[in-house]
Coordinates of C-alpha atoms in Angstrom, one line a residue:
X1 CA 62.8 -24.0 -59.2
X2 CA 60.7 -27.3 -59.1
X3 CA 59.8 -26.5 -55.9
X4 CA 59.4 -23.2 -56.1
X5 CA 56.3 -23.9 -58.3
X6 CA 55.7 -26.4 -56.2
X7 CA 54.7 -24.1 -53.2
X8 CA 53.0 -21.5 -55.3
X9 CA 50.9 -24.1 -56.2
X10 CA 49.9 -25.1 -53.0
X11 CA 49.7 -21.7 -51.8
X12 CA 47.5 -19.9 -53.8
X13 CA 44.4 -22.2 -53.1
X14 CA 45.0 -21.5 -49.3
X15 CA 44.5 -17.8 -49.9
X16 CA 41.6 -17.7 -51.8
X17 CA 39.8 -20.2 -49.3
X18 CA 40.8 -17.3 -46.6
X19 CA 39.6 -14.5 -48.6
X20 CA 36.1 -15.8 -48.9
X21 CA 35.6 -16.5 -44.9
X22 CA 33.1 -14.4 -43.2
X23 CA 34.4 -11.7 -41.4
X24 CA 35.2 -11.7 -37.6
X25 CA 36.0 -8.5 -35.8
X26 CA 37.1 -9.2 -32.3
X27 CA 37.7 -5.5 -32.0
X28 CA 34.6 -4.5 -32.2
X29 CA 32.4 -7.4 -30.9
X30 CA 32.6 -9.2 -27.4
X31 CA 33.6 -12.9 -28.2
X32 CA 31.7 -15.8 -26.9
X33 CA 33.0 -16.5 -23.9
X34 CA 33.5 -20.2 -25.1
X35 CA 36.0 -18.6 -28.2
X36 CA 39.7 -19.8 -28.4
X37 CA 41.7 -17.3 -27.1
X38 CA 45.0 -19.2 -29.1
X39 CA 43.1 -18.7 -32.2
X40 CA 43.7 -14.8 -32.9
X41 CA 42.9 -12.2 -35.8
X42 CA 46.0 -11.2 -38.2
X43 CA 45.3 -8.4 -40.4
X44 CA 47.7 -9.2 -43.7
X45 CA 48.8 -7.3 -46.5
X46 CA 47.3 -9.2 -48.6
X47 CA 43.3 -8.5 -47.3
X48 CA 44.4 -4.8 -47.5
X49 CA 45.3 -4.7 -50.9
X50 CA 42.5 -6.2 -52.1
X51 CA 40.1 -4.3 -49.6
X52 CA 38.5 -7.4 -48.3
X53 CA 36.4 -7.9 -44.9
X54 CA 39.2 -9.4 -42.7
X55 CA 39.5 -12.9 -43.1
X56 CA 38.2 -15.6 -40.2
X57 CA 39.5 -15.4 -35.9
X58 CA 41.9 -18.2 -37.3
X59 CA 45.4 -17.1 -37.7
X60 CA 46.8 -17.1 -40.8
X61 CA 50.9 -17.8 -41.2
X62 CA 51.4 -17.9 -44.7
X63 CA 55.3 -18.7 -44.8
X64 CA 57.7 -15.9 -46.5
X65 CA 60.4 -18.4 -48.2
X66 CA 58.9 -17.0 -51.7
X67 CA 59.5 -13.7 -50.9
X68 CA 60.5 -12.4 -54.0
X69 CA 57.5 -13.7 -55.6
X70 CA 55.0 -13.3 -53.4
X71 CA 56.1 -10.4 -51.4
X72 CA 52.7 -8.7 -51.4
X73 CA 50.7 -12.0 -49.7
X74 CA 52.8 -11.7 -46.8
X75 CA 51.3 -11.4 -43.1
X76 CA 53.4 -9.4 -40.8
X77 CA 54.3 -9.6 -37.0
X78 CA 54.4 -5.7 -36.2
X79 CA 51.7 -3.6 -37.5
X80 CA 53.9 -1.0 -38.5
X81 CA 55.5 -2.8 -41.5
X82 CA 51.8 -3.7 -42.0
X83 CA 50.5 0.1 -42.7
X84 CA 54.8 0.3 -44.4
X85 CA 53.3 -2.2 -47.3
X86 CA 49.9 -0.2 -47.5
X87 CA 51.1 3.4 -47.6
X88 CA 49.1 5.2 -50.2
X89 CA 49.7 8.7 -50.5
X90 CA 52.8 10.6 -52.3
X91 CA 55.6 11.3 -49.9
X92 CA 56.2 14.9 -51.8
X93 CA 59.7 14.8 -50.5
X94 CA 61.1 17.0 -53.0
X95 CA 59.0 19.8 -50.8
X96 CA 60.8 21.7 -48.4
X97 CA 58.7 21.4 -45.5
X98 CA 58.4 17.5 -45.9
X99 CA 62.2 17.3 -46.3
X100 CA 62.6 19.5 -42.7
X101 CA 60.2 16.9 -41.1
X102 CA 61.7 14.4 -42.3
X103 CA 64.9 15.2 -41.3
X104 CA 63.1 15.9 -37.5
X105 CA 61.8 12.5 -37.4
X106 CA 64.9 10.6 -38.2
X107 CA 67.3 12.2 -35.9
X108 CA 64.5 11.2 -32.9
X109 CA 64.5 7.7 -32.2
X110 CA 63.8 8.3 -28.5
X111 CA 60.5 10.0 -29.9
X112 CA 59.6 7.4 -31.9
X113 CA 60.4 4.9 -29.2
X114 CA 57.7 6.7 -26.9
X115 CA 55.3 7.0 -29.7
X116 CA 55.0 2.8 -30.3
X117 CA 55.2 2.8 -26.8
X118 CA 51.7 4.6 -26.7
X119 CA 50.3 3.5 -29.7
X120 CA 50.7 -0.5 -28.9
X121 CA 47.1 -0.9 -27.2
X122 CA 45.4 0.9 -29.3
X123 CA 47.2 0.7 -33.0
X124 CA 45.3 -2.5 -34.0
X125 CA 41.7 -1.5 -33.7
X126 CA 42.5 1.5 -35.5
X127 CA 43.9 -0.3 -38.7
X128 CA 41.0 -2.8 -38.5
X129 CA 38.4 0.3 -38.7
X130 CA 40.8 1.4 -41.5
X131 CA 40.4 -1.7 -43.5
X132 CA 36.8 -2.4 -42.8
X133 CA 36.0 1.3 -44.3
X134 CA 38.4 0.9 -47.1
X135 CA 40.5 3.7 -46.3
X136 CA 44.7 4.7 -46.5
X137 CA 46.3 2.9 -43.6
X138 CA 48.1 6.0 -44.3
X139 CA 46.0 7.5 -41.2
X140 CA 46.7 5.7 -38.4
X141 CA 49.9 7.8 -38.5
X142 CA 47.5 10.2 -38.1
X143 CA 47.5 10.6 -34.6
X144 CA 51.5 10.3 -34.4
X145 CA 51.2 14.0 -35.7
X146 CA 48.1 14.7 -33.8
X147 CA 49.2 13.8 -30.7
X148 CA 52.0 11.7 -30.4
X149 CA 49.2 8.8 -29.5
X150 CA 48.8 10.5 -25.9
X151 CA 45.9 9.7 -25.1
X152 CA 45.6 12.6 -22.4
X153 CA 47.1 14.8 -25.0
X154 CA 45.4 18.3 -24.3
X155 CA 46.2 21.5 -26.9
X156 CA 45.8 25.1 -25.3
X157 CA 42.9 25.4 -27.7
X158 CA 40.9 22.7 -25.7
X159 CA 41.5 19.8 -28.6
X160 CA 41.8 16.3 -26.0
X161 CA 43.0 12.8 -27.3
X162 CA 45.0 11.0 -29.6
X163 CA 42.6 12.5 -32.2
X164 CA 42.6 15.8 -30.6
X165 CA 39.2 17.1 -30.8
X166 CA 38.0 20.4 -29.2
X167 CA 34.6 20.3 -27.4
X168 CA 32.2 21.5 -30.2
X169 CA 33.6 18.7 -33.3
X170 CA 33.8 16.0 -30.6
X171 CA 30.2 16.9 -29.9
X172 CA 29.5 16.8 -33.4
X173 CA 30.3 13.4 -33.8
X174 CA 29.0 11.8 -31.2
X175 CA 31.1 12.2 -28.6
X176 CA 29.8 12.6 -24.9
X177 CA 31.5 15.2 -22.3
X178 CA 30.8 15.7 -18.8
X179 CA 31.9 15.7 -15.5
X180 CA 32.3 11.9 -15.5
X181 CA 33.1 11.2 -19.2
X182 CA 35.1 13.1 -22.5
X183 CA 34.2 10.9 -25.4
X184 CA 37.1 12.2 -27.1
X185 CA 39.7 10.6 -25.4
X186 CA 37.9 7.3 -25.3
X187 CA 39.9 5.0 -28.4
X188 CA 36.6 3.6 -29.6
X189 CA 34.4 6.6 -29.8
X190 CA 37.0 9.1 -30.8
X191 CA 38.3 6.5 -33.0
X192 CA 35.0 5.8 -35.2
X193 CA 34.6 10.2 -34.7
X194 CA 37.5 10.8 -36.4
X195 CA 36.9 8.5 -39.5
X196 CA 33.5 9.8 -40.1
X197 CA 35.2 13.3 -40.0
X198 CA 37.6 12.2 -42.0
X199 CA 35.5 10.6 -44.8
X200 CA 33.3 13.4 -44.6
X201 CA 36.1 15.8 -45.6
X202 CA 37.5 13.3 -48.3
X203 CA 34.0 13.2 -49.8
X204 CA 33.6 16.8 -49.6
X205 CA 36.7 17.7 -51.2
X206 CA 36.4 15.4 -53.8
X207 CA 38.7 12.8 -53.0
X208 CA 41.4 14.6 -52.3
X209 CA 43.5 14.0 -48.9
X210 CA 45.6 16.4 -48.5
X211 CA 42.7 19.2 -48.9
X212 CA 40.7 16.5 -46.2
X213 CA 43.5 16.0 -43.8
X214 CA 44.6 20.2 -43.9
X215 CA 40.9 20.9 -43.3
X216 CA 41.0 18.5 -40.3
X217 CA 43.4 20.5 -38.9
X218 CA 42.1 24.2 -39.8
X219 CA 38.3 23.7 -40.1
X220 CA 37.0 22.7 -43.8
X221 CA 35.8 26.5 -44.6
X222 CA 39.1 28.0 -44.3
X223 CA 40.4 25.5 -46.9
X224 CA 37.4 25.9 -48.6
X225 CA 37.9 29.7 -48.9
X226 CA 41.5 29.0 -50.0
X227 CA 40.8 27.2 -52.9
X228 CA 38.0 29.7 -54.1
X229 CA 40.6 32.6 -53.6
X230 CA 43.2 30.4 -55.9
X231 CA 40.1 29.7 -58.5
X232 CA 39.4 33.2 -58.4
X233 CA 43.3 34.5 -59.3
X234 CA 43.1 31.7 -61.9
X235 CA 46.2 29.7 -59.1
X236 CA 46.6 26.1 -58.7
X237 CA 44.6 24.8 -55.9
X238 CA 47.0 22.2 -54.9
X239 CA 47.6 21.6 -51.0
X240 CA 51.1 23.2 -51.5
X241 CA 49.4 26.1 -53.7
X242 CA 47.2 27.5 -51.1
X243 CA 47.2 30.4 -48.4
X244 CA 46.6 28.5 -45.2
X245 CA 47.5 29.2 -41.7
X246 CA 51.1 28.0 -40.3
X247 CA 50.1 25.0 -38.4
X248 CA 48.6 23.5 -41.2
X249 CA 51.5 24.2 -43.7
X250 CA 53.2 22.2 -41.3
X251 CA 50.6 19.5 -39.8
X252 CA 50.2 18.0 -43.6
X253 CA 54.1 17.6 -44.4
X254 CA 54.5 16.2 -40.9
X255 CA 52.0 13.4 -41.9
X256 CA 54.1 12.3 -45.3
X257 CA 57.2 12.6 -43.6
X258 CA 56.6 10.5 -41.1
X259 CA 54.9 8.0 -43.9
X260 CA 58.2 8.9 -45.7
X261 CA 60.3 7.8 -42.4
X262 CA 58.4 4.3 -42.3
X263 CA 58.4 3.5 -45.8
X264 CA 61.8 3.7 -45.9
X265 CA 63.3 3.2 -42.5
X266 CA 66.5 1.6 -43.0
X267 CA 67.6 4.6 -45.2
X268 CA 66.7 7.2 -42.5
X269 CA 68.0 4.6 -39.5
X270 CA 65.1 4.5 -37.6
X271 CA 63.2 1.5 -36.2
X272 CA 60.0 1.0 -35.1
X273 CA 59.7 -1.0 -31.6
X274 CA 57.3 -3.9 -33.0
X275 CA 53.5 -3.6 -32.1
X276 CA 52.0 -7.5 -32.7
X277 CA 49.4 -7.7 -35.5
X278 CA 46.7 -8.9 -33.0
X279 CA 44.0 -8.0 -30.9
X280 CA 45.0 -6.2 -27.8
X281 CA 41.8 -5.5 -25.9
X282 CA 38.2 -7.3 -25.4
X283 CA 34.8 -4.3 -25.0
X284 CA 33.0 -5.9 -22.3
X285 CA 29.6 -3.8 -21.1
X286 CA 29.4 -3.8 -17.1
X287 CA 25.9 -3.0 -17.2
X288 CA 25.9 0.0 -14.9
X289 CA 28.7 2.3 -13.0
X290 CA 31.3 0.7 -11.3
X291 CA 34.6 2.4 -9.4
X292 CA 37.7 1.8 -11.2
X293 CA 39.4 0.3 -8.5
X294 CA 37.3 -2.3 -8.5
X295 CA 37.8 -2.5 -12.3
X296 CA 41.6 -2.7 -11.4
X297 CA 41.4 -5.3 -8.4
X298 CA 39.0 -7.9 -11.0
X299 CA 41.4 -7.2 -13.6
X300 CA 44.9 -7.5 -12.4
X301 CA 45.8 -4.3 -13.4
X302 CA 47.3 -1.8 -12.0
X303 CA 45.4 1.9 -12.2
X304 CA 47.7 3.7 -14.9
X305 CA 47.0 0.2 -17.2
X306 CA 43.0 0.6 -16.4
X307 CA 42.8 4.7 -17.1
X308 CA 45.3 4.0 -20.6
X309 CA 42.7 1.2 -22.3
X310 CA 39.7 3.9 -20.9
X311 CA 41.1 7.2 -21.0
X312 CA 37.5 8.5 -21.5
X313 CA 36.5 8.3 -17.8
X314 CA 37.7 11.3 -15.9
X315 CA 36.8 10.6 -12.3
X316 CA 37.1 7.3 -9.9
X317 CA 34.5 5.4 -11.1
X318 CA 33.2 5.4 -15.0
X319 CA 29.6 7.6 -15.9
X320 CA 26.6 6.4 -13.9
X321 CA 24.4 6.7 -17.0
X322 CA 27.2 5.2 -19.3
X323 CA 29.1 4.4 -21.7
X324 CA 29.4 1.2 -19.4
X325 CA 32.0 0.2 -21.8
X326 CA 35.3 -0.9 -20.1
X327 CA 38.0 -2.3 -22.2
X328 CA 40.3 -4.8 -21.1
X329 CA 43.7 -6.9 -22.3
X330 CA 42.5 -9.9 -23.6
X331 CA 44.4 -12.1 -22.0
X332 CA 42.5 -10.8 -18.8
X333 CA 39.0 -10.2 -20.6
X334 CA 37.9 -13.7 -19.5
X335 CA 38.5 -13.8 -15.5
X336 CA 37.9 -10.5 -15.7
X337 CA 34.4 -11.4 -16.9
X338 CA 34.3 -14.2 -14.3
X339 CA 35.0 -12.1 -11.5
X340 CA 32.7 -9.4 -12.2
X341 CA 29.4 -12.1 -12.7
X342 CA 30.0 -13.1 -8.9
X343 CA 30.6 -9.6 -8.0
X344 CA 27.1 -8.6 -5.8
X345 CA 26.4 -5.1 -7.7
X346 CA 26.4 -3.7 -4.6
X347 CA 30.2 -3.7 -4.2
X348 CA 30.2 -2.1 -7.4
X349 CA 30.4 1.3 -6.2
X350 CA 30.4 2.5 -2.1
X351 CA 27.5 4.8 -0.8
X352 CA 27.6 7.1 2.2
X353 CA 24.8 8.4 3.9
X354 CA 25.0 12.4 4.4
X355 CA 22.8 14.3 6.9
X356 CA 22.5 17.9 5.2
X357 CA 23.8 20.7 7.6
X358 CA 22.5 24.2 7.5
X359 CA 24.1 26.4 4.5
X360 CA 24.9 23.0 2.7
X361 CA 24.2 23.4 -1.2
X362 CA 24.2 20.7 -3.6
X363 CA 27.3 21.9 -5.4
X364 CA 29.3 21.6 -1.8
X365 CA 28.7 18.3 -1.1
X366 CA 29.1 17.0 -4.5
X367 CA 32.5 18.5 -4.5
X368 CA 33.4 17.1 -1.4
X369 CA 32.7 13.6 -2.4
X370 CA 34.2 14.1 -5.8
X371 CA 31.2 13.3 -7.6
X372 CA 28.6 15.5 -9.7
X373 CA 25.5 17.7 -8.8
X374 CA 23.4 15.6 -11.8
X375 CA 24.9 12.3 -10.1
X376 CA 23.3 12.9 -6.9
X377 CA 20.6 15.0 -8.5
X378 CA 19.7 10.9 -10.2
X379 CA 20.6 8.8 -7.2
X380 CA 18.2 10.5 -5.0
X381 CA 15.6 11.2 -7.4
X382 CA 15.5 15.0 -7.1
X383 CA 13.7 17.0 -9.3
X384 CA 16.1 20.2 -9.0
X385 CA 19.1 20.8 -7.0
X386 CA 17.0 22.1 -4.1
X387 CA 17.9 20.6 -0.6
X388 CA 16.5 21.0 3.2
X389 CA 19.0 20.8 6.4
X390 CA 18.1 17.9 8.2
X391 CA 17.2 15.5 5.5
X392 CA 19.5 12.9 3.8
X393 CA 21.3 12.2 1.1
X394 CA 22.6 8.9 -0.9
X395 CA 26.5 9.5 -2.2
X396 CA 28.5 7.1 -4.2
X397 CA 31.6 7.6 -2.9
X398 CA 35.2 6.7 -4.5
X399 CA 36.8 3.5 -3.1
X400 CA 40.4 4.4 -2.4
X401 CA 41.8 8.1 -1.7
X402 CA 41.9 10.1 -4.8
X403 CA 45.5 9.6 -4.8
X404 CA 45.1 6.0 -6.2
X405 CA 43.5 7.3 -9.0
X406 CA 46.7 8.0 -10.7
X407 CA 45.1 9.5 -14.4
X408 CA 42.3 10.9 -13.3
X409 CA 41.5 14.3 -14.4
X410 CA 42.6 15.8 -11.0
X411 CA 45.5 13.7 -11.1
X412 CA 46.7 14.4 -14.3
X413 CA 46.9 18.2 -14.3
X414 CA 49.8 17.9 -11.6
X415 CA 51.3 14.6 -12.7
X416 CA 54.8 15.4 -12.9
X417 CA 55.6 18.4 -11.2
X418 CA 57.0 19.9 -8.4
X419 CA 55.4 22.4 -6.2
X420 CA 57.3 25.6 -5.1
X421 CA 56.8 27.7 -2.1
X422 CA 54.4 30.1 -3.3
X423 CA 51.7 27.7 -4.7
X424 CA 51.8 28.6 -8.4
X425 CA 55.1 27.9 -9.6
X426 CA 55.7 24.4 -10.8
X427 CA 59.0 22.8 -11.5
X428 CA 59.0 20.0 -14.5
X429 CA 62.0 17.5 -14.7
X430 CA 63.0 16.7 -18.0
X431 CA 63.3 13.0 -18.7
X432 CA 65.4 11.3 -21.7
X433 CA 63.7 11.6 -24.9
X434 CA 61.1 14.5 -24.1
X435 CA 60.4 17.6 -26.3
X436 CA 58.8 20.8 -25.5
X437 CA 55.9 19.8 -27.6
X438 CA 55.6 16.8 -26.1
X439 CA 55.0 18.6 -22.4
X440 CA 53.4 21.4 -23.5
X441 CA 50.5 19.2 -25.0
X442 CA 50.5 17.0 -21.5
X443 CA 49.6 20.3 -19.4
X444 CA 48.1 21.8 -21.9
X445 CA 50.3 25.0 -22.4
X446 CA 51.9 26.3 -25.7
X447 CA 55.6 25.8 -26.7
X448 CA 55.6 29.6 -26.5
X449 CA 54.8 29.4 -23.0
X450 CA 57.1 27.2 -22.1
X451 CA 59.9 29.0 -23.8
X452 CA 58.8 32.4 -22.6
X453 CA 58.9 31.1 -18.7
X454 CA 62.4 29.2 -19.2
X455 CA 64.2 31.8 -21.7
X456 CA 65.1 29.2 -24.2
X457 CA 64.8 29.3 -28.5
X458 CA 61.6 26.9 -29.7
X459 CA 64.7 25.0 -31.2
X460 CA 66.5 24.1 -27.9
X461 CA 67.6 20.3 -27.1
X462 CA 66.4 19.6 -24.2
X463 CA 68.6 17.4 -21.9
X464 CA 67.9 14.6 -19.0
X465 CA 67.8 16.5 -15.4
X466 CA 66.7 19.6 -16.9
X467 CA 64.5 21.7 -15.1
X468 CA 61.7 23.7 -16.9
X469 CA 59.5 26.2 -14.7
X470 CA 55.6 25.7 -15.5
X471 CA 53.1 28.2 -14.1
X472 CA 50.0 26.7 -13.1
X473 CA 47.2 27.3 -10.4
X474 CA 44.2 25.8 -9.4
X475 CA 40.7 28.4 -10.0
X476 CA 37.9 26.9 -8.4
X477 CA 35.2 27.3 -10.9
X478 CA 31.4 25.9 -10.4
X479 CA 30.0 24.4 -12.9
X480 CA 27.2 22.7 -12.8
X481 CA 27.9 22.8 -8.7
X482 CA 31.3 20.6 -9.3
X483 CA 34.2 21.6 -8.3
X484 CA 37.0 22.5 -11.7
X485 CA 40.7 22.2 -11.2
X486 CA 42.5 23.6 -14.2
X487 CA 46.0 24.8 -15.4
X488 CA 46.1 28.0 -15.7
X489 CA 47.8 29.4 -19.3
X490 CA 49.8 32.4 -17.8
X491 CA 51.6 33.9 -20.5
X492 CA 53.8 36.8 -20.0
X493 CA 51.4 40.0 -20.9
X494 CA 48.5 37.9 -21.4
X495 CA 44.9 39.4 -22.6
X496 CA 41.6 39.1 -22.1
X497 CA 38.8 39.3 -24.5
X498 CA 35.6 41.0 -22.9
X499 CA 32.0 38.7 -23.5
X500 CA 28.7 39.8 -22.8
X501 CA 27.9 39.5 -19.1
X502 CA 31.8 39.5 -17.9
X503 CA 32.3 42.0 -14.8
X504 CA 35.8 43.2 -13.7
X505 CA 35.0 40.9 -10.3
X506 CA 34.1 37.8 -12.5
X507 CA 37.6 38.1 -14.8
X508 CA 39.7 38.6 -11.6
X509 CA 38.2 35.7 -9.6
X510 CA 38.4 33.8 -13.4
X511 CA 42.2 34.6 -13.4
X512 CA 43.1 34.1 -9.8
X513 CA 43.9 38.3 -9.3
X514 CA 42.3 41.0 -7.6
X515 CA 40.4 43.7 -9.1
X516 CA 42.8 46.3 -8.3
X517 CA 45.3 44.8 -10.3
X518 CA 43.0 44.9 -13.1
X519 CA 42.0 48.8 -12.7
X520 CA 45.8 49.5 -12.1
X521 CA 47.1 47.4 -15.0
X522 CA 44.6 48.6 -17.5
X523 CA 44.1 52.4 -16.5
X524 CA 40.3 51.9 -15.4
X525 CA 38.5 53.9 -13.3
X526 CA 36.6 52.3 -10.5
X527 CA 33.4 52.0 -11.6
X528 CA 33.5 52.3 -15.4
X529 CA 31.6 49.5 -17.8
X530 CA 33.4 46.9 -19.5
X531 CA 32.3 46.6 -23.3
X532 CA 31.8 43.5 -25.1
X533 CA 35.3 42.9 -27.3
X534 CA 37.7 45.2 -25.3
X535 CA 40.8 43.7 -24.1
X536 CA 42.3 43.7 -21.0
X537 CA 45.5 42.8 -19.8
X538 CA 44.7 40.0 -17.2
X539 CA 48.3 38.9 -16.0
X540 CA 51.1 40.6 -14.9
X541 CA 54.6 39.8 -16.5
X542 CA 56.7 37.8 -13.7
X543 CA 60.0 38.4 -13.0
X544 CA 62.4 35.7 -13.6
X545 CA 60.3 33.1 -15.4

């Protein structure tokens, strides 16, 4: 017992000198490249609880031999149990949905495997932005729900990331998209997006979370509208009082059980794979566009390691006019570094000189060197996209085939499959611990597709070896002159909703079918003007899928 009090003793004057350091955030700042690497940031209990800047780069080990009486000072090794001691909001497990999520969660450990598999680069920065806005650590489980941490997660409704945004919140919040670049799936970007969105929300719905986090999901009007309609009828307006759509019903529960799950692991025999509580990656600014090969070959890693820390860049070779924002393991950050100083920035990216040929436009030759019309358009200092046969152009040009580039955008709509006879059919290989979710969100088709095309229940197990059929095809769209390769969603009896300006010859080159098939399948005479808002059939039902 003496030395019990002993220890506390000493102890206590140790914290309170680490609680008033400044606060170093190797996350979000590049370290001087004369910093001790040895000497790394552990986030603790103990700065969470009392909302405190995080304490100095020095790591702090306070020992846990007074458990019992100090329980809540105690640093942690895997940043799980770290957000376990920090959970804030109220499981609600005596609700029905929670209780069926919970049950979901703890009969897949193979899911939860692949989830800290995916969230281990990533899961630090996310707490640290937590904790330096003072918010539930609660949320970095946030993503687990969103997307699994995928962070090429893509919903048929066009939401991308680990954060899953669609196109017109990401831009909201900051987030860049082009040809080159999606801001959404890039960790720091989408990361600091989705706090602002989700402070907003908190703020806006007076503090409450669960009306925040269901309006993150279904749009902060429709909850809105739900809790006027419950004030109106003189109703609760209580998360689990109000009329909202399906998904979100669901979405919110699946967040507290899976809080629920961690909290108390051992009861619901689940672990989580341990994720160390300390920096994983260095932000280092290139200064200008540079092929991610090169990135790879500087770096020691391989390509699927370079695309997974910058999911953001969709081509060979990150945006010409930025973010030049690479992020890279810190145990690599400084060779890396070293490397790239001595690297003449003219090895940076490879340039081809192209002699325009009659009938050339500049939407052709961009595709053809998988680059972008405005890329070119700023190389060569054109004014419009306006070309002459005869004359020249500058391209930057990808390194390696496009093959190499294993996550590319291109790469990544195929990844995975195998391609039948007729060029459209696609056949998926199940592999241990996968769900229909989980694939449907990777090609970005719904579970209804999926279930549709294989004749199996949503419910089905899915086993190792299985085969699942995916329909997919490739519609060369232009865009800006670029060439589009997408995955088609061909569901069984699929329609069509007419928008000003659409033609029957633009809908049947949009879906890959020929206009005959549309007058046939919708009893149109040749000839007859579409109307804004009419439906048409656009896909035949196949036979056998």
């Amino acid at each position: 017992m003496h030395m019990i009090r002993k220890a506390i003793i000493c102890l206590v004057p140790l914290i309170i000198s680490a609680c008033n350091l400044s606060s170093t955030r190797p996350d979000s700042v590049d370290p001087a490249p004369t910093a001790d690497k040895s000497q790394t940031l552990t986030l603790t209990a103990k700065n969470l609880a009392d909302h405190k800047p995080e304490v100095s780069s020095s790591e702090i080990n306070v020992e846990n031999d007074l458990e019992n009486s100090v329980a809540h000072k105690k640093d942690h090794t895997n940043l799980w149990f770290l957000i376990k001691d920090d959970l804030q909001f109220d499981s609600n497990i005596n609700q029905r949905s929670v209780k069926d999520k919970i049950a979901w969660f703890a009969r897949n450990q193979d899911y939860m495997d692949r989830v800290s598999d995916r969230a281990q680069p990533y899961l630090f920065h996310i707490i640290s932005k937590l904790k330096e806005r003072n918010m539930p650590l609660d949320l970095a489980l946030l993503p687990i729900v969103e997307s699994a941490y995928q962070p090429f997660a893509y919903s048929p409704s066009r939401a991308s990331g680990i954060w899953q945004f669609i196109p017109a919140t990401g831009k909201r919040f900051g987030m860049k998209q082009n040809w080159w670049y999606d801001g959404r799936r890039d960790i720091i970007a989408a990361t600091d997006g989705a706090l602002d969105y989700l402070q907003d929300l908190h703020k806006r719905f007076d503090g409450n979370w669960l009306h925040a986090l269901a309006a993150y999901n279904s749009g902060e009007g429709r909850v809105e509208r739900a809790i006027r309609r419950n004030k109106k009828a003189g109703k609760r307006i209580d998360f689990w009082s109000l009329r909202l759509p399906r998904e979100t019903r669901s979405y919110v529960p699946s967040l507290l059980a899976v809080a629920e799950v961690l909290r108390n692991n051992a009861k619901y025999n689940i672990s989580f794979k341990t994720i160390p509580n300390k920096p994983h990656f260095e932000k280092i600014d290139v200064g200008s566009q540079i092929d991610l090969a090169t990135v790879a070959k500087l770096s020691g890693l391989t390509m699927d390691e370079v695309y997974t820390l910058n999911p953001g860049f969709n081509r060979w070779a990150t945006d010409p006019k930025g973010p030049h924002r690479l992020l890279i393991p810190l145990d690599k950050a400084d060779a890396f570094k070293q490397k790239l100083a001595t690297l003449p920035k003219t090895e940076r990216i490879t340039w081809k000189q192209h002699n325009i040929r009659e009938g050339e436009s500049l939407g052709k030759i961009a595709a053809r060197y998988q680059t972008s019309v405005s890329a070119l358009k700023s190389v060569n200092r054109l004014k419009n996209s306006k070309i002459r046969a005869g004359r020249s152009l500058l391209i930057p040009t990808a390194k390696e085939k496009s093959k190499f580039y294993t996550l590319s955008a291109d790469a990544r709509k195929f990844k995975g499959l195998k391609k039948t006879g007729d060029g459209k059919r696609y056949i998926y290989s199940v592999k241990r611990g996968d769900n229909l979710w989980d694939i449907g969100r990777h090609y970005g088709i719904s579970v209804s597709q999926l279930t549709q095309w294989n004749g199996i229940s949503k419910k089905s197990l899915l086993k190792p070896g299985q085969k699942l059929t995916v329909w997919a095809k490739q519609n060369e769209n232009k865009k800006d002159g670029s060439l589009i390769k997408t995955v088609a969603k061909k569901s069984l009896g699929g329609a069509y909703i007419v928008k000003r300006g659409d033609s029957l010859w633009l809908i049947a080159r949009k879906f890959d079918i020929h206009v005959k098939d549309l007058l046939k399948w919708n009893k149109i005479k040749k000839g007859k003007h579409l109307q804004p808002g009419q439906s048409l059939i656009v896909q035949q039902t196949v036979a056998g899928a």
